[in-house]
Short mmCIF file of N, CA and C in Angstrom, two decimals:
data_model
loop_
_atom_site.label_atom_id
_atom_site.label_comp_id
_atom_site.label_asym_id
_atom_site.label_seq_id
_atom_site.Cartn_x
_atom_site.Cartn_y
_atom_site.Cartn_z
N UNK A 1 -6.27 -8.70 1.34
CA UNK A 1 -5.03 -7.94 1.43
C UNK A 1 -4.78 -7.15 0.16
N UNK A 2 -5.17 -7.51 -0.80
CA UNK A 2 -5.20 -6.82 -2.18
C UNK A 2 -5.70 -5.64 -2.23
N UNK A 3 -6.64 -5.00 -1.51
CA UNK A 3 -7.26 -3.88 -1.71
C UNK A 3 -6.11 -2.74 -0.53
N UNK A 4 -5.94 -3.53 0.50
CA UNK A 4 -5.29 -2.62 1.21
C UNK A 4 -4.03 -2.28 1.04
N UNK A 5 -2.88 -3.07 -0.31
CA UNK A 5 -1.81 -3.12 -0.60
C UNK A 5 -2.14 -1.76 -2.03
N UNK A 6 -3.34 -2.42 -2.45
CA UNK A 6 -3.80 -0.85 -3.40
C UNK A 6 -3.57 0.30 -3.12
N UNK A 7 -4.13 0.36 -1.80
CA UNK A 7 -4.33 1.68 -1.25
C UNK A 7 -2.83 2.36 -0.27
N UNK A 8 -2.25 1.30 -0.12
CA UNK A 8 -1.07 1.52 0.18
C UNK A 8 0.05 2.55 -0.92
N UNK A 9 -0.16 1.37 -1.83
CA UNK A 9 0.96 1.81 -3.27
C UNK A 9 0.28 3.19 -3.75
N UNK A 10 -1.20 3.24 -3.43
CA UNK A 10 -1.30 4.85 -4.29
C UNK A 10 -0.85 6.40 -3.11
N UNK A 11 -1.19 5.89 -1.84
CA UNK A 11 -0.88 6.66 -1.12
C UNK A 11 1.05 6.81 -1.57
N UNK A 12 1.59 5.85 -1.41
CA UNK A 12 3.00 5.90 -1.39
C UNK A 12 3.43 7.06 -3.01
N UNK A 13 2.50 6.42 -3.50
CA UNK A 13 3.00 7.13 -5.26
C UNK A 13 2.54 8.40 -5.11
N UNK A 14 1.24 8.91 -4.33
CA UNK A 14 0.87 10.43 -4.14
C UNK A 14 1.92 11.18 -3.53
N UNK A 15 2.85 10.50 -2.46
CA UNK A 15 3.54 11.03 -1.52
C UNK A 15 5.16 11.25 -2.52
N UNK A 16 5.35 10.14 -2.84
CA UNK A 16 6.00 10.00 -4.35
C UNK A 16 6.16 11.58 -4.60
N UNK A 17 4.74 11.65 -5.53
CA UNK A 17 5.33 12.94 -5.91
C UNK A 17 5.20 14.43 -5.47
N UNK A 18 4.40 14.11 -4.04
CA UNK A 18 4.74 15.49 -3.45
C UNK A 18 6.02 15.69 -2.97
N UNK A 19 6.49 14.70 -2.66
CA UNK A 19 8.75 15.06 -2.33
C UNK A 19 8.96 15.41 -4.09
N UNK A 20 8.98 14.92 -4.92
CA UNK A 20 9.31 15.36 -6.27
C UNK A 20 8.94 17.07 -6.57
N UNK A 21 7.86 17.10 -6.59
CA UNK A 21 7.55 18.74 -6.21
C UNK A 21 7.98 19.48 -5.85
N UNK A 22 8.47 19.17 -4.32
CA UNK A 22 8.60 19.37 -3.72
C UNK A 22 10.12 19.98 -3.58
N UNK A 23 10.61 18.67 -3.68
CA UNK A 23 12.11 18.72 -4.15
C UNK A 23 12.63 19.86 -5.80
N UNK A 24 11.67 19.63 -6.38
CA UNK A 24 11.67 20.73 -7.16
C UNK A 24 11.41 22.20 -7.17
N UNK A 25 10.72 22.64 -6.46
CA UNK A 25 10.23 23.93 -5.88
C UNK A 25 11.48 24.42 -5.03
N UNK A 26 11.69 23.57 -3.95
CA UNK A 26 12.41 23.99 -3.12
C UNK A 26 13.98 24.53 -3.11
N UNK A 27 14.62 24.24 -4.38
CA UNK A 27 15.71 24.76 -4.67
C UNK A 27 15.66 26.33 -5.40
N UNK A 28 14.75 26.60 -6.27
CA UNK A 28 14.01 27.60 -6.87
C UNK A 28 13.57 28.68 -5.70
N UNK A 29 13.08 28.05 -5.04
CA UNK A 29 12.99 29.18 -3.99
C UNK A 29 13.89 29.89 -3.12
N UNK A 30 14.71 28.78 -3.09
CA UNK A 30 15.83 29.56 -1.93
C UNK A 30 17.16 30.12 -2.95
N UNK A 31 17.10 29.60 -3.90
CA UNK A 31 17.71 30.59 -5.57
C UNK A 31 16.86 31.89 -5.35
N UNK A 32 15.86 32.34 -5.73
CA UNK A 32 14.97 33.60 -5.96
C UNK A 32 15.22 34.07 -4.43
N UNK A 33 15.18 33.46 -3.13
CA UNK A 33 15.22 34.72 -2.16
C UNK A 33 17.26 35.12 -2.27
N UNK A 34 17.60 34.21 -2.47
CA UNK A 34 19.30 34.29 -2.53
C UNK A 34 19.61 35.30 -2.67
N UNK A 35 18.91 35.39 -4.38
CA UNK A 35 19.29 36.08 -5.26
C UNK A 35 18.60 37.44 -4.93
N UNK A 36 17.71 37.45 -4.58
CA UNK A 36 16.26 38.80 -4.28
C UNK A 36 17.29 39.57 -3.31
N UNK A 37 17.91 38.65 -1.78
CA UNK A 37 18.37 39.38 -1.10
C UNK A 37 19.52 39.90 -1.18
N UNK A 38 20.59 39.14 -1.47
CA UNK A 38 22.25 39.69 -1.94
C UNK A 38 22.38 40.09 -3.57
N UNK A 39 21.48 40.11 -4.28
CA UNK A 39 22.15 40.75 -5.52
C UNK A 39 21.19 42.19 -5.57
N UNK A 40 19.88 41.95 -5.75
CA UNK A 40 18.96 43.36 -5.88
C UNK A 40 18.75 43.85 -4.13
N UNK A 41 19.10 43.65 -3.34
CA UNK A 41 19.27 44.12 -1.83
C UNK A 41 17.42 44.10 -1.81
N UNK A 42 16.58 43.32 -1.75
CA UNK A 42 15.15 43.29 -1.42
C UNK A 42 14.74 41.77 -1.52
N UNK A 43 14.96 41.47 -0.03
CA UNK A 43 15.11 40.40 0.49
C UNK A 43 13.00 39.87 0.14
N UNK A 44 12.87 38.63 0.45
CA UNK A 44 11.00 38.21 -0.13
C UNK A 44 11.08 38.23 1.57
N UNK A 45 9.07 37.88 1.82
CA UNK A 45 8.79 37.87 2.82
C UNK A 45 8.16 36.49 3.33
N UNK A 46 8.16 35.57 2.07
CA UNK A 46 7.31 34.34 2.35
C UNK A 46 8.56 33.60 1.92
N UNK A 47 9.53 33.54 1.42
CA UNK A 47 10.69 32.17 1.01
C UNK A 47 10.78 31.37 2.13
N UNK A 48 11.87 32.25 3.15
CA UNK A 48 11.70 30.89 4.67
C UNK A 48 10.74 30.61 4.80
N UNK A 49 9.88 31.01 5.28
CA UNK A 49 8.54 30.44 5.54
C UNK A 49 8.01 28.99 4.94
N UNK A 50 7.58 29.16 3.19
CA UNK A 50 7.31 28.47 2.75
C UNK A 50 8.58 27.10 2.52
N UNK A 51 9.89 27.84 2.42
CA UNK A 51 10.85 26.26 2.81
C UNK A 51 10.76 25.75 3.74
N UNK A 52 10.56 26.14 4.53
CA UNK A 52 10.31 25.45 6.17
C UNK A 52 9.30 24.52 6.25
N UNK A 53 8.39 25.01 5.07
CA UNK A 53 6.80 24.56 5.63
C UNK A 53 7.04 22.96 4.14
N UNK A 54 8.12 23.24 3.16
CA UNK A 54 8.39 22.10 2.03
C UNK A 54 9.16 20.79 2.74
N UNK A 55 10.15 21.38 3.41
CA UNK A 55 11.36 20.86 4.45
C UNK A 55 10.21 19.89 5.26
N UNK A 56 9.46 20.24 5.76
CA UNK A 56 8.32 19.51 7.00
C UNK A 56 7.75 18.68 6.37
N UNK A 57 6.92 18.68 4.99
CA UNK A 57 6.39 18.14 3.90
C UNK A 57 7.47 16.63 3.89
N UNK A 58 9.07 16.99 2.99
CA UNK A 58 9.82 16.14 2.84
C UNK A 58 10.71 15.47 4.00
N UNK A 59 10.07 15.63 5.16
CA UNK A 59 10.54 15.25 6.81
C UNK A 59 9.63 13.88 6.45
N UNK A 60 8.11 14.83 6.78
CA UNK A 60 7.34 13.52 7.74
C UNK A 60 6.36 12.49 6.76
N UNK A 61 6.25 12.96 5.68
CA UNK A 61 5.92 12.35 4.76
C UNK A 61 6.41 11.28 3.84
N UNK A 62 7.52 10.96 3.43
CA UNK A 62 7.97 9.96 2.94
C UNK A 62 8.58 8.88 4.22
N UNK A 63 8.21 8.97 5.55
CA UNK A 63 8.70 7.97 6.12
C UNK A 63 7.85 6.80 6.03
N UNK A 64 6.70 6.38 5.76
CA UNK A 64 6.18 5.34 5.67
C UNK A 64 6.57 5.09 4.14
N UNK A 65 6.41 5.51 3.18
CA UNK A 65 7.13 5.29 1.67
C UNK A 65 8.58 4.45 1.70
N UNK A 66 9.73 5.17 2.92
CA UNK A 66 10.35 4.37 2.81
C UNK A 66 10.95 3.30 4.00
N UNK A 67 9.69 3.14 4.84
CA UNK A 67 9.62 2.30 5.55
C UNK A 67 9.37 0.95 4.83
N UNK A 68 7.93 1.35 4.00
CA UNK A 68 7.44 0.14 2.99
C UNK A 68 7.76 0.03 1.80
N UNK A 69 9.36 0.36 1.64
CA UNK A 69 9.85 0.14 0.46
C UNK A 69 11.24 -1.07 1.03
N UNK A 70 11.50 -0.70 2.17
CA UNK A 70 12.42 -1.61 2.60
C UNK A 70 13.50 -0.84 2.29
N UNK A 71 13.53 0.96 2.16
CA UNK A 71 14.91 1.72 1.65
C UNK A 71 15.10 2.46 2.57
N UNK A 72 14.88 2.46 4.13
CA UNK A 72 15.25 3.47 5.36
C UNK A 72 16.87 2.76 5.56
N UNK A 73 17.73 3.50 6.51
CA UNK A 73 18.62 3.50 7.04
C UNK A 73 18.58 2.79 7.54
N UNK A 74 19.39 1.52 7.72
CA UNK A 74 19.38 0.40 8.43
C UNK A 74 20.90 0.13 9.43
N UNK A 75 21.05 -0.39 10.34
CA UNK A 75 22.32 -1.39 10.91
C UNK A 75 22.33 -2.08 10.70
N UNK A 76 23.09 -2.83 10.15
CA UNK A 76 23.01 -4.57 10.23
C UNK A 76 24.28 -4.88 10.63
N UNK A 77 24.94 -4.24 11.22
CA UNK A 77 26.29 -4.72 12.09
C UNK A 77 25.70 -6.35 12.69
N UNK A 78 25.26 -5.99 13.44
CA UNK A 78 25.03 -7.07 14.36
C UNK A 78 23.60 -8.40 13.84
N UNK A 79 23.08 -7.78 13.37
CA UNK A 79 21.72 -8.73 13.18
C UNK A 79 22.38 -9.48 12.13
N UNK A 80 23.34 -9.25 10.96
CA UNK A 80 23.74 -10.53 10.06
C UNK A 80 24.52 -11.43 10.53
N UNK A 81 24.83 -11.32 11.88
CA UNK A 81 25.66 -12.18 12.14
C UNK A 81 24.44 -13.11 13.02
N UNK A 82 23.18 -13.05 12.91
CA UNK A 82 22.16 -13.70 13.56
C UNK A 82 21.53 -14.96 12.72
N UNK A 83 21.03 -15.69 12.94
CA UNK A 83 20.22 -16.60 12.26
C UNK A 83 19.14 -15.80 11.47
N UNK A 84 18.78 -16.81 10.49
CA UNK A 84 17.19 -15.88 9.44
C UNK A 84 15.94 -15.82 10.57
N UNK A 85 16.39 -16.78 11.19
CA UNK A 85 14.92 -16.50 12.41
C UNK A 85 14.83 -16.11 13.33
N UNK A 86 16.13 -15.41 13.99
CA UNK A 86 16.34 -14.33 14.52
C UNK A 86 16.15 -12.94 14.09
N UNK A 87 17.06 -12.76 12.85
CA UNK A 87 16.90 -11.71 11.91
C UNK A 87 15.02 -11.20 11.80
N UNK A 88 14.30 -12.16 11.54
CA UNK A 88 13.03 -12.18 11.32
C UNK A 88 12.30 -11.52 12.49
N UNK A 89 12.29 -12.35 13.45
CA UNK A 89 11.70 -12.12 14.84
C UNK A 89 12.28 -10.58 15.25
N UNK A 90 13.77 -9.88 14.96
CA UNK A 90 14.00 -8.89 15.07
C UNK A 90 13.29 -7.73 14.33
N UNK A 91 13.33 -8.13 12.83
CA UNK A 91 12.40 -7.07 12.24
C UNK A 91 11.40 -7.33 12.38
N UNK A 92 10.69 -7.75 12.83
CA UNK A 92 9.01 -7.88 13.32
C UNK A 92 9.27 -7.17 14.50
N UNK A 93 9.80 -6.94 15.90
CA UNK A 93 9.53 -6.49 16.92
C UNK A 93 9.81 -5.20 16.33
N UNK A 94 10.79 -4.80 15.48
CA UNK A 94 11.48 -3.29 14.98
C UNK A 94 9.90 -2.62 14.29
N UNK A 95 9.37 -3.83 13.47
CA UNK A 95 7.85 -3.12 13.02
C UNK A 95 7.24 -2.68 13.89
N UNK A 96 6.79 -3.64 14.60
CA UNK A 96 5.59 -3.06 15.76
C UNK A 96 6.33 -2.03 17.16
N UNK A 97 7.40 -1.87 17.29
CA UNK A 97 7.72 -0.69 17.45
C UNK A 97 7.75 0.24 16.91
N UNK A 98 8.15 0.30 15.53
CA UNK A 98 7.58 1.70 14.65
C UNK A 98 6.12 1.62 14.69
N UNK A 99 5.28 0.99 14.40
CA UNK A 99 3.84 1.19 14.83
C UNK A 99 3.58 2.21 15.46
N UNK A 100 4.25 1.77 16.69
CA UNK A 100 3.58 2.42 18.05
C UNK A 100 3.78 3.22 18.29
N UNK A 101 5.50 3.88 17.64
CA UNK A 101 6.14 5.40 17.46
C UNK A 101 4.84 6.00 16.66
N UNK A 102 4.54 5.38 15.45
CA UNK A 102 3.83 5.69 14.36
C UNK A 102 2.39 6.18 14.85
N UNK A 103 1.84 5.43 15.74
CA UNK A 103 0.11 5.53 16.44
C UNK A 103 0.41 7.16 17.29
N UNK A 104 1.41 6.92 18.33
CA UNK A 104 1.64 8.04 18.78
C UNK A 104 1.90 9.50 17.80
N UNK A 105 2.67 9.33 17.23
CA UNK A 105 2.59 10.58 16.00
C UNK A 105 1.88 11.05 15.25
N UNK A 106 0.69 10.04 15.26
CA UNK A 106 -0.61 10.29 14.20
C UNK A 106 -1.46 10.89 15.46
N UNK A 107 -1.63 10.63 16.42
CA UNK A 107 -2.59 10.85 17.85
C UNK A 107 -2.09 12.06 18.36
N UNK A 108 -0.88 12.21 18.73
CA UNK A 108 -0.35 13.90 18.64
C UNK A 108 -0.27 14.34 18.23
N UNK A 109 0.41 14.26 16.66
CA UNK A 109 -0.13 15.05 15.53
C UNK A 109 -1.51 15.58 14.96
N UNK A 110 -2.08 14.63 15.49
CA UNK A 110 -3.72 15.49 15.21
C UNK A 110 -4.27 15.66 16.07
N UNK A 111 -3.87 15.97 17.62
CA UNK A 111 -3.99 16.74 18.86
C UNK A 111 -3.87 18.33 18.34
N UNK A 112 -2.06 18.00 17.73
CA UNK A 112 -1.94 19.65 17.35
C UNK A 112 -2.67 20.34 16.19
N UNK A 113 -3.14 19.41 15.19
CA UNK A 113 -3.52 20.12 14.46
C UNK A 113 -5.20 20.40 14.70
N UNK A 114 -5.71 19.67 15.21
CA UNK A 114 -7.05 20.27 15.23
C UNK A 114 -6.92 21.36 16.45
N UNK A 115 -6.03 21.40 17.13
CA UNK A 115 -5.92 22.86 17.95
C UNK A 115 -5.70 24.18 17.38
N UNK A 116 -4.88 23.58 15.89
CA UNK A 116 -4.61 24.39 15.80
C UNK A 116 -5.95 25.14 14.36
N UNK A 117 -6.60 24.19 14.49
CA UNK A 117 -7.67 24.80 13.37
C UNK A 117 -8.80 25.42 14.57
N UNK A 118 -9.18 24.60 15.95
CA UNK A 118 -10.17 25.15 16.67
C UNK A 118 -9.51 26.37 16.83
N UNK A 119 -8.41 26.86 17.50
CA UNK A 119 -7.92 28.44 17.93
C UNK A 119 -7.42 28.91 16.47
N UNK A 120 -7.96 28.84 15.68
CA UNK A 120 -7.66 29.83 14.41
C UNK A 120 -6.40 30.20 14.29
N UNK A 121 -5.77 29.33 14.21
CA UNK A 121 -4.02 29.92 14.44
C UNK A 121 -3.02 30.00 13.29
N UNK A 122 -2.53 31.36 13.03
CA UNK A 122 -2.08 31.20 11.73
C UNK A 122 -0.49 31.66 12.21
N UNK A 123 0.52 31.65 11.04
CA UNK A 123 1.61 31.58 11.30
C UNK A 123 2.12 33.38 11.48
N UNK A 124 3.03 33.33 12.45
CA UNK A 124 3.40 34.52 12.70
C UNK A 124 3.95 35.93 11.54
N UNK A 125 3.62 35.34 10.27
CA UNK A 125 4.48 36.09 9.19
C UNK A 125 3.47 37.18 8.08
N UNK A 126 3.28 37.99 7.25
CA UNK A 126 3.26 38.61 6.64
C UNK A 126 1.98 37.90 5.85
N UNK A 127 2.80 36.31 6.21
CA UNK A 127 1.30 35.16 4.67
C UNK A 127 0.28 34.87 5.74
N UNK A 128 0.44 34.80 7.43
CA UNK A 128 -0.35 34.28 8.14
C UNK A 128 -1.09 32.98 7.30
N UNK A 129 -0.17 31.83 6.99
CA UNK A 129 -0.97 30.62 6.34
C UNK A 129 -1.49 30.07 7.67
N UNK A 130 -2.58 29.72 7.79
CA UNK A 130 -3.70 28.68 9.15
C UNK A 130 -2.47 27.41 9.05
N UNK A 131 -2.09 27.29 10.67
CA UNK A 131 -1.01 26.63 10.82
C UNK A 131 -1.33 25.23 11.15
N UNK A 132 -3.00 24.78 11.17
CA UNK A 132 -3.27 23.49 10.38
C UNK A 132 -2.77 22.68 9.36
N UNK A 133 -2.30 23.62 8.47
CA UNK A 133 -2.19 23.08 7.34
C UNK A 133 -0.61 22.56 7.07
N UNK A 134 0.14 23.43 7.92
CA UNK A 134 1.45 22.28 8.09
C UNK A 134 1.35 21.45 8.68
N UNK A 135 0.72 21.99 9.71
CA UNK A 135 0.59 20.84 11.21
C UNK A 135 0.12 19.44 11.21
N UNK A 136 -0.54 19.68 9.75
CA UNK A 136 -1.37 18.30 9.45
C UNK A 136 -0.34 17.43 8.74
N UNK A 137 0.66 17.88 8.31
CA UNK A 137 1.77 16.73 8.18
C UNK A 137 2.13 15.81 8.63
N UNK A 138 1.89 16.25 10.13
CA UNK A 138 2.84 15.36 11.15
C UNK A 138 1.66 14.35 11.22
N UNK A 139 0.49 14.65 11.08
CA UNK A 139 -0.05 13.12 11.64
C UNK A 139 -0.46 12.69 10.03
N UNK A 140 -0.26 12.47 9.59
CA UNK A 140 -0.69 12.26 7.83
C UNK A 140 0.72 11.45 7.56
N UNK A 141 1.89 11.98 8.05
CA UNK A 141 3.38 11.45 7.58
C UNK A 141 2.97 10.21 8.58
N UNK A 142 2.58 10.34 9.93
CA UNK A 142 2.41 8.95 11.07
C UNK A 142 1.43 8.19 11.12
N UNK A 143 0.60 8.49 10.03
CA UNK A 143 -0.66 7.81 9.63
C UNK A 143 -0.16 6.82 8.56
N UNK A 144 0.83 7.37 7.31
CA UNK A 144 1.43 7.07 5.87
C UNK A 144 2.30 5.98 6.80
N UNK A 145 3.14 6.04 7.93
CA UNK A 145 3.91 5.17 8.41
C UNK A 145 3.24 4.00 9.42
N UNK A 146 2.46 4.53 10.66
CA UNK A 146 1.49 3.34 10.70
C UNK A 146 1.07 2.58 9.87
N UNK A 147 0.40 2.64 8.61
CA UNK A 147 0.26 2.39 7.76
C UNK A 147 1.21 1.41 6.74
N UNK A 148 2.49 1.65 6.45
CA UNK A 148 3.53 0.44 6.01
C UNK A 148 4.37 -0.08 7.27
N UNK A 149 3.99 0.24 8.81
CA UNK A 149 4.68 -0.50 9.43
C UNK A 149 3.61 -1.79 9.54
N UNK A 150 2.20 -1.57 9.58
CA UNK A 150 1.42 -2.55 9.70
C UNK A 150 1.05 -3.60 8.38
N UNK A 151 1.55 -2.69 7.49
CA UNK A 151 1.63 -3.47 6.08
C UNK A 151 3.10 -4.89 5.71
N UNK A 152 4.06 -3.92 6.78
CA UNK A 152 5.00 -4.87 6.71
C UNK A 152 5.04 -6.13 7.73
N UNK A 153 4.33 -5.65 8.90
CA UNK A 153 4.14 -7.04 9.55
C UNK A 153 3.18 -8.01 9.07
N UNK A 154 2.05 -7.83 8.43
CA UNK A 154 1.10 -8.54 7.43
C UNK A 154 2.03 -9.38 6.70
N UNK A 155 2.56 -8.72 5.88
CA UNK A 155 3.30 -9.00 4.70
C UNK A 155 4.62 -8.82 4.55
N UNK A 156 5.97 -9.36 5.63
CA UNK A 156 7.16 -9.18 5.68
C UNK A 156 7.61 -8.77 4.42
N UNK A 157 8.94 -8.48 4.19
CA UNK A 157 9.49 -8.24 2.89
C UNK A 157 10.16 -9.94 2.33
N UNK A 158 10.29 -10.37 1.42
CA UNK A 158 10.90 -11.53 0.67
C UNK A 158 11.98 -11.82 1.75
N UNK A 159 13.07 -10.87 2.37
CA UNK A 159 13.94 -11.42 2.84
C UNK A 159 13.80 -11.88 4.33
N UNK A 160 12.48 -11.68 5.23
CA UNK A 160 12.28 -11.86 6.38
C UNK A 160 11.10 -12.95 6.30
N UNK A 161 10.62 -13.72 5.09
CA UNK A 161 10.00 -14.96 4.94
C UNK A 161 9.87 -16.17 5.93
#
C-alpha cells in the first residue's frame, strides 16, 4: 500500500499546483481582456477561450484531491445522529459509489477525447487549440478521483476506523 499511497500524494500535489496556477493565471486574464475590451475598446481573441479551458482544469481535476483529503462538501445532518458503524458502512457505500460515478467519467471521458484526437478536432476560435487537450481533463480529473475513492475504501480516513 505504500507505493500506491506515493503515487497518490504526488499525483494530488501535481494537481495541487495546477489549481494554484491556475488560480493564478486566471484572474490576470480576465483583468487584461476587461481591461483590453472596456478601457482601450480592442477586445483579445483567446481570453474566454483559454478561461473556459482553466475553469475545466479547476472543475475536474481537484475532485479526487479533495475527495482524498476528506475536504469535499459534506451533509451530516442526518448520518451524526447514526452510530460509528453505521456512519462507517455509510461512507464506504458513498465511496464505492463515487467509484463508479468515477469509472464512468474516466470511460467517457476518454471516449471523448480520443474522438476527439482521431477526427482532428480543434476548437471553433481564432487559436483552434486540438480539443483533446481539454477534453482530456475529464477523464484524468475521473481517473485522479477513481483513484482516492479506491484509496479511501483501502484505507478509510481515522474517523471511519
Amino acid at each position: 500500500m505504500g507505493i500506491v499511497a506515493k503515487i497518490i500524494g504526488l499525483a494530488n500535489k501535481g494537481v495541487t499546483g495546477l489549481g494554484i496556477a491556475a488560480l493564478g493565471v486566471l484572474p490576470l486574464i480576465v483583468f487584461y481582456d476587461v481591461t483590453a475590451r472596456y478601457v482601450f475598446n480592442a477586445p483579445t481573441i483567446w481570453a474566454t477561450e483559454i478561461s473556459i479551458y482553466l475553469l475545466q482544469l479547476l472543475v475536474f481535476l481537484p475532485m479526487g484531491l479533495l475527495l482524498g483529503e476528506n475536504s469535499h462538501i459534506r451533509s451530516t445532518l442526518l448520518t451524526d445522529k447514526l452510530s460509528p458503524r453505521a456512519q462507517r458502512a455509510l461512507h464506504l457505500l458513498s465511496l464505492a459509489m463515487v467509484a463508479l460515478l468515477a469509472g464512468c467519467i474516466t470511460w467517457l471521458g476518454w471516449k471523448l477525447t480520443a474522438h476527439s484526437w482521431h477526427q482532428s478536432q480543434v476548437s471553433a476560435t481564432l487559436l483552434a487549440i486540438p480539443l483533446w487537450l481539454p477534453n482530456a481533463l475529464i477523464p484524468l480529473g475521473g481517473l485522479l478521483l477513481l483513484i482516492n475513492a479506491l484509496g479511501g475504501l483501502i484505507s478509510p480516513p481515522a474517523e471511519f476506523k
